[in-house]
Coordinates of C-alpha atoms in Angstrom, one line a residue:
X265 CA 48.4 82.9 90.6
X266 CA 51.2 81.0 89.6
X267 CA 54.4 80.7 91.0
X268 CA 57.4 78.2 91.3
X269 CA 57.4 76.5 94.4
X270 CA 54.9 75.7 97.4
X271 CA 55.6 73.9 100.5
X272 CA 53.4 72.7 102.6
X273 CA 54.9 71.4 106.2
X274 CA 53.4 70.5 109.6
X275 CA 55.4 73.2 111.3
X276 CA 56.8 76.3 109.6
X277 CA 59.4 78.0 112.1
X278 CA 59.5 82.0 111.2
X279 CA 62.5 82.9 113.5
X280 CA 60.6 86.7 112.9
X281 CA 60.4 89.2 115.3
X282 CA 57.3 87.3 116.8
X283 CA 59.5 83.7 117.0
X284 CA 56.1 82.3 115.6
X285 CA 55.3 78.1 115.4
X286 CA 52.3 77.7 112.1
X287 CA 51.2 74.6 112.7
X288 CA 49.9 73.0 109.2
X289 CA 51.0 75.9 107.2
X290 CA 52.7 76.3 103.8
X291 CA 55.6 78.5 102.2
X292 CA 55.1 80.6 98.8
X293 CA 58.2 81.6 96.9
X294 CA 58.5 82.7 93.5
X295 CA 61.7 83.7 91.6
X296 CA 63.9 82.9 95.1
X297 CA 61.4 85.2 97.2
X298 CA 58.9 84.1 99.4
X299 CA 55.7 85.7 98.7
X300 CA 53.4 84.4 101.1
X301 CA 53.1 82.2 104.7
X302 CA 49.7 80.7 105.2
X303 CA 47.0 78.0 106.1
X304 CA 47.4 75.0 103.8
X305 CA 44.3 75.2 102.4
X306 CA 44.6 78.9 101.1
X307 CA 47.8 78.1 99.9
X308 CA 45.9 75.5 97.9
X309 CA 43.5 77.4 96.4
X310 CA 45.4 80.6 95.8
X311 CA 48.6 79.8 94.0
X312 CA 49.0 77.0 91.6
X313 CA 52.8 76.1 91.6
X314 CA 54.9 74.9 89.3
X315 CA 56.6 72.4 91.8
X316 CA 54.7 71.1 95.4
X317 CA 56.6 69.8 98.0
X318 CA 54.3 68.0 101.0
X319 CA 56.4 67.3 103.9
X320 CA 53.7 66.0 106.3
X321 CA 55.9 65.4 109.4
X322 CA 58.4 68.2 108.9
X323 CA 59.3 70.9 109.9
X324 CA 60.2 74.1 107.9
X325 CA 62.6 76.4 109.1
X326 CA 65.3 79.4 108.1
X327 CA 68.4 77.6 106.8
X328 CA 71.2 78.0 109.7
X329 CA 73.9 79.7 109.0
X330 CA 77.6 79.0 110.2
X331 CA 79.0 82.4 111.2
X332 CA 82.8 81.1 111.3
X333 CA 84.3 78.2 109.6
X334 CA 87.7 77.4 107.7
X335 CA 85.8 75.1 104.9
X336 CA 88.6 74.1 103.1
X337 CA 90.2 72.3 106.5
X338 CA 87.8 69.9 106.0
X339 CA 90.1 67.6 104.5
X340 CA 92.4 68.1 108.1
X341 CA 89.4 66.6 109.8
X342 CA 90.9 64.7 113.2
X343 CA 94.4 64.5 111.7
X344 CA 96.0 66.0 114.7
X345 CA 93.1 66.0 118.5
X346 CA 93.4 66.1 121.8
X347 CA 96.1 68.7 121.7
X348 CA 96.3 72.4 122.9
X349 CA 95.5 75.4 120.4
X350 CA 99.2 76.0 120.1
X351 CA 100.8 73.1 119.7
X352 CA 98.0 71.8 117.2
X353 CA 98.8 74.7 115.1
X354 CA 102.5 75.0 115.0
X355 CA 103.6 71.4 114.9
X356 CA 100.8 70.0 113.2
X357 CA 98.6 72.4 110.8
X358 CA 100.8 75.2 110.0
X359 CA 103.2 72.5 108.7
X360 CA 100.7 70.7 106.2
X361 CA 99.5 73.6 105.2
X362 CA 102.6 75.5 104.4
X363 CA 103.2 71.9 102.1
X364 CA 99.6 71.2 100.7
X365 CA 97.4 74.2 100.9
X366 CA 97.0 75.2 97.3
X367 CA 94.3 75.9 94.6
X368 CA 93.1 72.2 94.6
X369 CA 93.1 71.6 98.6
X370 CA 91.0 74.6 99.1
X371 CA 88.8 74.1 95.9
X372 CA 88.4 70.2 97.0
X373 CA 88.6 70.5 100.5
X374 CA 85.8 73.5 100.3
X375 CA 83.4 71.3 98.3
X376 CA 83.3 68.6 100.8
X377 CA 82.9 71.2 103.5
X378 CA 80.3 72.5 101.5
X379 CA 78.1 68.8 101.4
X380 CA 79.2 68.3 105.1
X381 CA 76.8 71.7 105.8
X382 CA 74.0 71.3 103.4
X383 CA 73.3 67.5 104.7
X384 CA 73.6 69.7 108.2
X385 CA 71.0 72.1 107.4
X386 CA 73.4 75.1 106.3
X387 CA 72.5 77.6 103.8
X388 CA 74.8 80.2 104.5
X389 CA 78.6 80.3 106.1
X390 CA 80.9 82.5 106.8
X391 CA 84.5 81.1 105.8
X392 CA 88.1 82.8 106.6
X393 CA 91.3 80.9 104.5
X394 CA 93.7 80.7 101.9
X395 CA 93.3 80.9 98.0
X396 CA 90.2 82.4 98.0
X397 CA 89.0 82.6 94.7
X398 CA 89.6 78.1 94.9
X399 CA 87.1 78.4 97.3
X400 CA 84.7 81.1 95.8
X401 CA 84.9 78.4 92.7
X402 CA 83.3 76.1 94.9
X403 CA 80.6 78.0 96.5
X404 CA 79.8 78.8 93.1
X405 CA 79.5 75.9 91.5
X406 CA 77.6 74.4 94.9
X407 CA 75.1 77.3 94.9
X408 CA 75.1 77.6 98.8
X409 CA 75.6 81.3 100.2
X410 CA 78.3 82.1 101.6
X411 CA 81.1 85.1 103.2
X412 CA 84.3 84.7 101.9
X413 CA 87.1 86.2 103.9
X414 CA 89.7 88.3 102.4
X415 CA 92.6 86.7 104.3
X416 CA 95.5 88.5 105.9
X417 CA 98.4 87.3 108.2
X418 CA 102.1 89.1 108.7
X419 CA 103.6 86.2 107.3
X420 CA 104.9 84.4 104.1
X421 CA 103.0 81.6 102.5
X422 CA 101.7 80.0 99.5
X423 CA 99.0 82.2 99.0
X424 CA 101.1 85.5 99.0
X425 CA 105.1 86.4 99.7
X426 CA 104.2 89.6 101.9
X427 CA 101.4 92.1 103.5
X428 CA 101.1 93.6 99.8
X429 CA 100.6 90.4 98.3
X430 CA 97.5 89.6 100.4
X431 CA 96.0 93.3 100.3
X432 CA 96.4 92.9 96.3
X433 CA 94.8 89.7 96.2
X434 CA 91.9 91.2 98.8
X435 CA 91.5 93.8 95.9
X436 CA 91.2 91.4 93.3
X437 CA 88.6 88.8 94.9
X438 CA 86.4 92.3 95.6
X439 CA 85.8 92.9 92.1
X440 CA 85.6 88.7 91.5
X441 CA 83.3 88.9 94.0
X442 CA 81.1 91.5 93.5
X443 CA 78.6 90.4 90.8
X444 CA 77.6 87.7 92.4
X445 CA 74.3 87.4 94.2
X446 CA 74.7 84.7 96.8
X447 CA 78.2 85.6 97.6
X448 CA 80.0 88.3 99.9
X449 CA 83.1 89.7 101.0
X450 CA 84.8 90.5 104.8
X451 CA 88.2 91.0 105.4
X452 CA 89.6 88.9 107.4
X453 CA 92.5 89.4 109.3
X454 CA 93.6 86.3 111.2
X455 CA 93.9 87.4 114.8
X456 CA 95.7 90.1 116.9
X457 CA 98.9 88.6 117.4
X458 CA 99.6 88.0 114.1
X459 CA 98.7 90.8 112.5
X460 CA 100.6 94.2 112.9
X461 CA 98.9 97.5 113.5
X462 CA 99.9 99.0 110.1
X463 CA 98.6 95.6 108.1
X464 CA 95.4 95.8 110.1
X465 CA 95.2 99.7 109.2
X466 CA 95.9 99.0 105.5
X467 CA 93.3 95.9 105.5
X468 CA 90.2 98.4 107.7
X469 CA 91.2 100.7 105.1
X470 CA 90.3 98.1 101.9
X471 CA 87.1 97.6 104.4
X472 CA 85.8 101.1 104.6
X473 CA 86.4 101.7 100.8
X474 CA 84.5 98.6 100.1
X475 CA 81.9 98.4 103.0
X476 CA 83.0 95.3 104.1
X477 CA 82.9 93.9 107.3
X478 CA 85.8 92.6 109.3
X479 CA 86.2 88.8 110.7
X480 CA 88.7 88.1 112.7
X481 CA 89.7 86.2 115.8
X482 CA 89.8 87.8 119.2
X483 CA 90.3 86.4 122.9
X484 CA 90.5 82.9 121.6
X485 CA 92.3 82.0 124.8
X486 CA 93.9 83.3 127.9
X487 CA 97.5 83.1 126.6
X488 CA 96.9 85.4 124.2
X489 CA 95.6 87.9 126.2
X490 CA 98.4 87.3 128.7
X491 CA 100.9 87.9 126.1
X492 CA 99.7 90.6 124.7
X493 CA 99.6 92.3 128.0
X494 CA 103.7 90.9 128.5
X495 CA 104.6 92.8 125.1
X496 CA 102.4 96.0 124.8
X497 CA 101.0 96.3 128.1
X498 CA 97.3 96.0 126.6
X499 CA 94.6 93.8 125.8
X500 CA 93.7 93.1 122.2
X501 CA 90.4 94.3 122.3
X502 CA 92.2 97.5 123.8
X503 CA 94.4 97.9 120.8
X504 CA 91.7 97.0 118.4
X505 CA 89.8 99.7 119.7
X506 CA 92.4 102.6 119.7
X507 CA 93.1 101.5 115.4
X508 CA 89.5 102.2 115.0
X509 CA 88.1 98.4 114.3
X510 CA 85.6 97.8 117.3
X511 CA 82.8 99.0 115.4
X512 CA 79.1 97.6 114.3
X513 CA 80.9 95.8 111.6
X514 CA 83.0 93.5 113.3
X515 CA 82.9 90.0 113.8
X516 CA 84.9 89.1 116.6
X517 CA 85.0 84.8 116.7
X518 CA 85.8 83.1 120.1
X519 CA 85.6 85.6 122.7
X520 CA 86.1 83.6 125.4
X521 CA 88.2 86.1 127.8
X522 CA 86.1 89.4 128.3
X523 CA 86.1 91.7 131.3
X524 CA 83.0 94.1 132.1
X525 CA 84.6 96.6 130.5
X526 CA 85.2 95.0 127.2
X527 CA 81.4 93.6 127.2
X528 CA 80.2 97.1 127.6
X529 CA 82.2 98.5 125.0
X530 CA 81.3 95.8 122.4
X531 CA 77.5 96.5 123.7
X532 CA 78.2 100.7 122.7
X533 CA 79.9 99.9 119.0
X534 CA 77.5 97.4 118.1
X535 CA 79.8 94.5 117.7
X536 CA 79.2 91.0 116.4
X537 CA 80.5 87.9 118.8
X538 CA 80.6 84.8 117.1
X539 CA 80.5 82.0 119.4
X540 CA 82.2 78.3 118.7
X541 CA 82.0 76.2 121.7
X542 CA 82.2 73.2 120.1
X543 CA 86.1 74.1 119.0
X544 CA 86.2 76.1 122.0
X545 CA 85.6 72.7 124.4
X546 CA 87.7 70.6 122.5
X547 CA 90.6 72.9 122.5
X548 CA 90.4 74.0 126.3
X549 CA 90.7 77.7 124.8
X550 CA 87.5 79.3 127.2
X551 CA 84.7 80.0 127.7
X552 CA 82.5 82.3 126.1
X553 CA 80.1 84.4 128.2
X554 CA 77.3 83.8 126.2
X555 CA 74.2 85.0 128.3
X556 CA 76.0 88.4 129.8
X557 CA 76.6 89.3 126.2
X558 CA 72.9 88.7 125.1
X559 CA 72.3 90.7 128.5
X560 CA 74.3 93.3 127.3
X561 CA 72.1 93.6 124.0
X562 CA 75.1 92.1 121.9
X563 CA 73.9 90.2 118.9
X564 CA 75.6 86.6 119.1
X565 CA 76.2 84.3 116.5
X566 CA 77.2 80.7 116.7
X567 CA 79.8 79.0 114.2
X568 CA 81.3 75.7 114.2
X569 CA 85.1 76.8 113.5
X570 CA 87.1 74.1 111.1
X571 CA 86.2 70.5 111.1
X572 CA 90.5 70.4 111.9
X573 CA 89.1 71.8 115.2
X574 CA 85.8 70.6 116.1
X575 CA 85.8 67.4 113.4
X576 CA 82.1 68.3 112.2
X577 CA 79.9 71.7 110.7
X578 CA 77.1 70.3 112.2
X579 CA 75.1 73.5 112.9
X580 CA 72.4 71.4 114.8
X581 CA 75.0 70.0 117.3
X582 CA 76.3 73.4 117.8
X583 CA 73.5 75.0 119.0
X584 CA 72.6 71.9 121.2
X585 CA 76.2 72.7 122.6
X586 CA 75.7 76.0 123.0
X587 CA 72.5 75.8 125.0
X588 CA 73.4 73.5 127.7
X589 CA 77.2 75.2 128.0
X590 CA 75.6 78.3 128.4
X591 CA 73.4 77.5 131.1
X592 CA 76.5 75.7 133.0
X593 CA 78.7 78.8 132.5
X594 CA 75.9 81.0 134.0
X595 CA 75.0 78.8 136.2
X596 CA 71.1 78.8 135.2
X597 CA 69.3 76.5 133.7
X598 CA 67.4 79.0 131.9
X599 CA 69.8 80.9 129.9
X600 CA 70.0 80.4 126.5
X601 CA 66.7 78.5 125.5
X602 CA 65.7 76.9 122.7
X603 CA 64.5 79.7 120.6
X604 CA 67.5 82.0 122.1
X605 CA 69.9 79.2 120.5
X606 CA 67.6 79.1 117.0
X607 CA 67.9 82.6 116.6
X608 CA 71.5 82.4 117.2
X609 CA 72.1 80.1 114.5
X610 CA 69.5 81.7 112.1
X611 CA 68.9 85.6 112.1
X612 CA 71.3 86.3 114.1
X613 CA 74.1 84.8 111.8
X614 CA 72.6 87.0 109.3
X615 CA 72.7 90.4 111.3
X616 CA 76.7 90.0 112.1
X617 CA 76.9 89.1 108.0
X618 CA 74.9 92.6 107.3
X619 CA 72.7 90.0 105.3
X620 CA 69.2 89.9 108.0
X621 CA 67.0 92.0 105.6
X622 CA 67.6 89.0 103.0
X623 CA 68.0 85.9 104.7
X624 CA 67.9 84.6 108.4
X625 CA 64.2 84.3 109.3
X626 CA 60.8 82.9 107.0
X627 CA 59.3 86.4 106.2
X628 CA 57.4 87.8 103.3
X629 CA 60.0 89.5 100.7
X630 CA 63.2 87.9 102.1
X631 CA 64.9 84.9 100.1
X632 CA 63.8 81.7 100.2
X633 CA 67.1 79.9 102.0
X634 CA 65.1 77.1 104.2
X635 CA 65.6 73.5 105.1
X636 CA 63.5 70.8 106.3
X637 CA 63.9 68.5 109.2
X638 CA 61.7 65.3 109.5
X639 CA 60.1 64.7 112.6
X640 CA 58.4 62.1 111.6
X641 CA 60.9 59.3 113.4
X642 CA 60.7 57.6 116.3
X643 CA 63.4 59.6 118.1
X644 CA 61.0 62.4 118.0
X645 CA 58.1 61.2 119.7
X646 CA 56.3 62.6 121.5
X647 CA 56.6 65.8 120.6
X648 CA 55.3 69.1 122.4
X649 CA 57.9 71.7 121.0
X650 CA 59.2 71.7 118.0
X651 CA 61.6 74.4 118.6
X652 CA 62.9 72.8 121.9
X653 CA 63.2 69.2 119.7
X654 CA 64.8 71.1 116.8
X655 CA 67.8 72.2 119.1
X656 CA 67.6 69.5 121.8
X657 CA 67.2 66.1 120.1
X658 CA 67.3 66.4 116.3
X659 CA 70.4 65.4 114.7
X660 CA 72.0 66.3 110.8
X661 CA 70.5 62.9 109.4
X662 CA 66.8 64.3 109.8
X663 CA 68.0 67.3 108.1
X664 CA 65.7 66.3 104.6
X665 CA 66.0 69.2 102.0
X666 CA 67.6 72.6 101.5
X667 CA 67.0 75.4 99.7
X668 CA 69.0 78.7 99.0
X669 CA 67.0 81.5 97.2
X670 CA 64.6 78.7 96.3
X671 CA 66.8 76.3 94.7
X672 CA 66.8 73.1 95.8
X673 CA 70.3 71.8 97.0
X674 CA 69.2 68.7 98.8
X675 CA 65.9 66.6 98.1
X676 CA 65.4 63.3 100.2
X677 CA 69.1 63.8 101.3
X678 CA 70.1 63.6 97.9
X679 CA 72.9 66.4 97.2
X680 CA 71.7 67.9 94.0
X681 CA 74.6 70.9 93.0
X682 CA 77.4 68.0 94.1
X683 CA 78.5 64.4 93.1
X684 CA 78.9 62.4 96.1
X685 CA 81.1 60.0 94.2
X686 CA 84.0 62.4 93.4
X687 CA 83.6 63.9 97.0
X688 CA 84.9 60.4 97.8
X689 CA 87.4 59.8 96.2
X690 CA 88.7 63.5 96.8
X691 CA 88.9 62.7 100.1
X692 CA 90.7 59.3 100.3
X693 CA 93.3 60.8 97.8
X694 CA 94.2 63.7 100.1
X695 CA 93.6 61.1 103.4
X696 CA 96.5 59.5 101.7
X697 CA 98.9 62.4 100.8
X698 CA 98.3 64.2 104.3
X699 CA 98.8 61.2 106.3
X700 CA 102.1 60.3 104.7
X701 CA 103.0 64.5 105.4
X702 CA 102.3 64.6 109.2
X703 CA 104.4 62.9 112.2
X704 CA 101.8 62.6 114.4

């Protein structure tokens, strides 16, 4: 039989329901689909492909998926650390964005996000920002998979005067949107304090016309909650609740203040947490309860939040992070293992995106979105696991080649959809412009 692509790796890593390791084992896909998972050998003698890729030392495994970014911040990247969530914002990123962020920041700023993640190992991420259809221009032209966010904030700003402005422009990016295969849509309401209860109705009500799902953060930090309890007398989850939103299509990033209460309520609706404790350490905003949600049967995702907030999308470090900080926070050394923290970062990403019957794990009829990760170095000898070495010593420079619906965005760490060059020089010209803008 003939078909477009075979891989042949030493490991290939399903992430499926059985979290199987196939040693010496090879992956079919034809037309973006993987048709088969089996010994080498068969492979060999049943499909003759159109393109064979032997990665002898590597591993194989579902591309990762970032379940909450704000790509485009990318060019913001350490222009403002070591401060509190607040302050950062108000004095340092609000400002620069209210005078840069426009169609060519986003559009430029998203592309180098973009390259940041597929060198990472990300196929797929979930993104919540400004001038949206910039940024679906880049995915696009990248040919990573991605959620795009359908913004909304009770505020003026560049992107839209008022409430109506940003529910029109939701409307129009659904329909911009739509056709596409490797591309969906979530509203995205920025947070409970600054969004009102009739923008967040009109927004949920965009979502259940469309069947969208809703991002949005929640709990980030313990001043909010405190001050939401100072000027309504409730916690946000509480008011989220009573408008209808706490459902099994809501992604609520951060989470780091949760009673029993609130766990078991996200447990019964079938909510999505979407943990970032990489942003979440470096802004002292919390910490997450990672195992007692998993306890709880929530489904938990990871993200790495905006490189203005952790300074890298590095999907590997993130779940390295989140391993070890979850065993300190429950204070066991075996919560959160290694495959826990995989499946957080693979087919779990996919289940809060709606997306895990296409992408998310290495199974016959899904899409082929995969990377490879060579552990043939030094720095991964010896070797017993390659799932523990794949979250506890393997870093983004190992990270080899990336596919998304079996095309090939990386080869040999060789970006393949983007030019490295004009990445560059994007990046030094708005280094330049943003530097002379903020009084740091």
């Amino acid at each position: 039989m003939t078909i477009d692509l075979l891989i042949l790796a030493r490991w290939i890593i399903t992430v499926d329901h059985d979290n199987k390791i196939l040693p010496l084992h090879a992956v079919a896909v034809d037309k973006g689909i993987i048709i088969n998972i089996l010994p080498h050998n068969d492979a060999l003698r049943q499909y003759q492909a159109t393109q064979i890729v032997e990665l002898p030392d590597h591993l194989v495994c579902p591309g990762l998926i970032n379940a909450h970014t704000h790509a485009a911040m990318a060019l913001l990247k350490g222009l403002a650390d070591d401060l509190p969530l607040m302050e950062w914002l108000q004095q340092h990123i609000w400002p620069i964005e209210a005078q840069l962020a426009r169609e060519a920041f986003v559009y430029q700023g998203t592309q180098l996000a973009i390259a940041e993640m597929i060198r990472s190992g990300t196929t797929c991420f979930n993104d919540m920002y400004f001038f949206t259809q910039a940024a679906y221009e880049a995915v696009h032209e990248s040919g990573i998979r991605a959620n795009l966010g359908l913004i909304l904030i009770d505020f003026p700003t560049a992107y839209a005067p008022d409430v109506a402005g940003y529910l029109q422009k939701a409307q129009e990016l659904i329909h911009i949107i739509e056709p596409d295969l490797l591309v969906t849509a979530s509203i995205a309401p920025h947070a409970p304090y600054t969004v009102s209860d009739e923008s967040l109705q009109a927004l949920h009500g965009i979502a259940k016309q469309y069947g969208l799902s809703t991002h949005m953060h929640i709990h980030e930090t313990a001043v909010e909650v405190q001050q939401a309890l100072e000027q309504s007398g409730v916690r946000p989850l509480t008011r989220l609740n009573e408008l209808g939103l706490i459902d099994e299509h809501l992604m609520a990033v951060h989470m780091t203040q949760l009673n029993d209460e609130e766990i078991a309520l996200l447990a019964e609706r079938h909510s999505h947490v979407i943990h970032c404790p990489e942003s979440n350490l470096k802004l002292a905003s919390g910490f997450c309860p990672v195992q007692r949600l998993l306890d709880a049967g929530i489904n938990v995702a990871l993200g790495t939040d905006s490189n203005a907030s952790n300074n890298d999308l590095d999907m590997l470090g993130e779940m390295h992070t989140a391993a070890l900080l979850a065993k300190m926070v429950a204070h066991d050394a075996s919560a959160v293992p290694a495959q826990q923290a995989l499946r957080m970062a693979t087919i779990n990403g996919a289940k809060a995106l709606g997306l895990q019957n296409k992408i998310g794990s290495l199974e016959i009829g899904k899409q082929a979105d995969m990377i490879a990760v060579d552990f043939g170095v030094l720095e991964a000898k010896p070797l017993y696991d390659p799932v523990s070495h794949l979250v506890y010593c393997t870093n983004r420079q190992q990270v080899t080649h990336s596919w998304v619906a079996g095309k090939a965005l990386m080869t040999k760490r060789q970006l393949l959809t983007l030019d490295e060059p004009t990445l560059h020089r994007n990046a030094e010209h708005w280094q330049d412009l943003i530097a002379k803008r903020d009084h740091t």
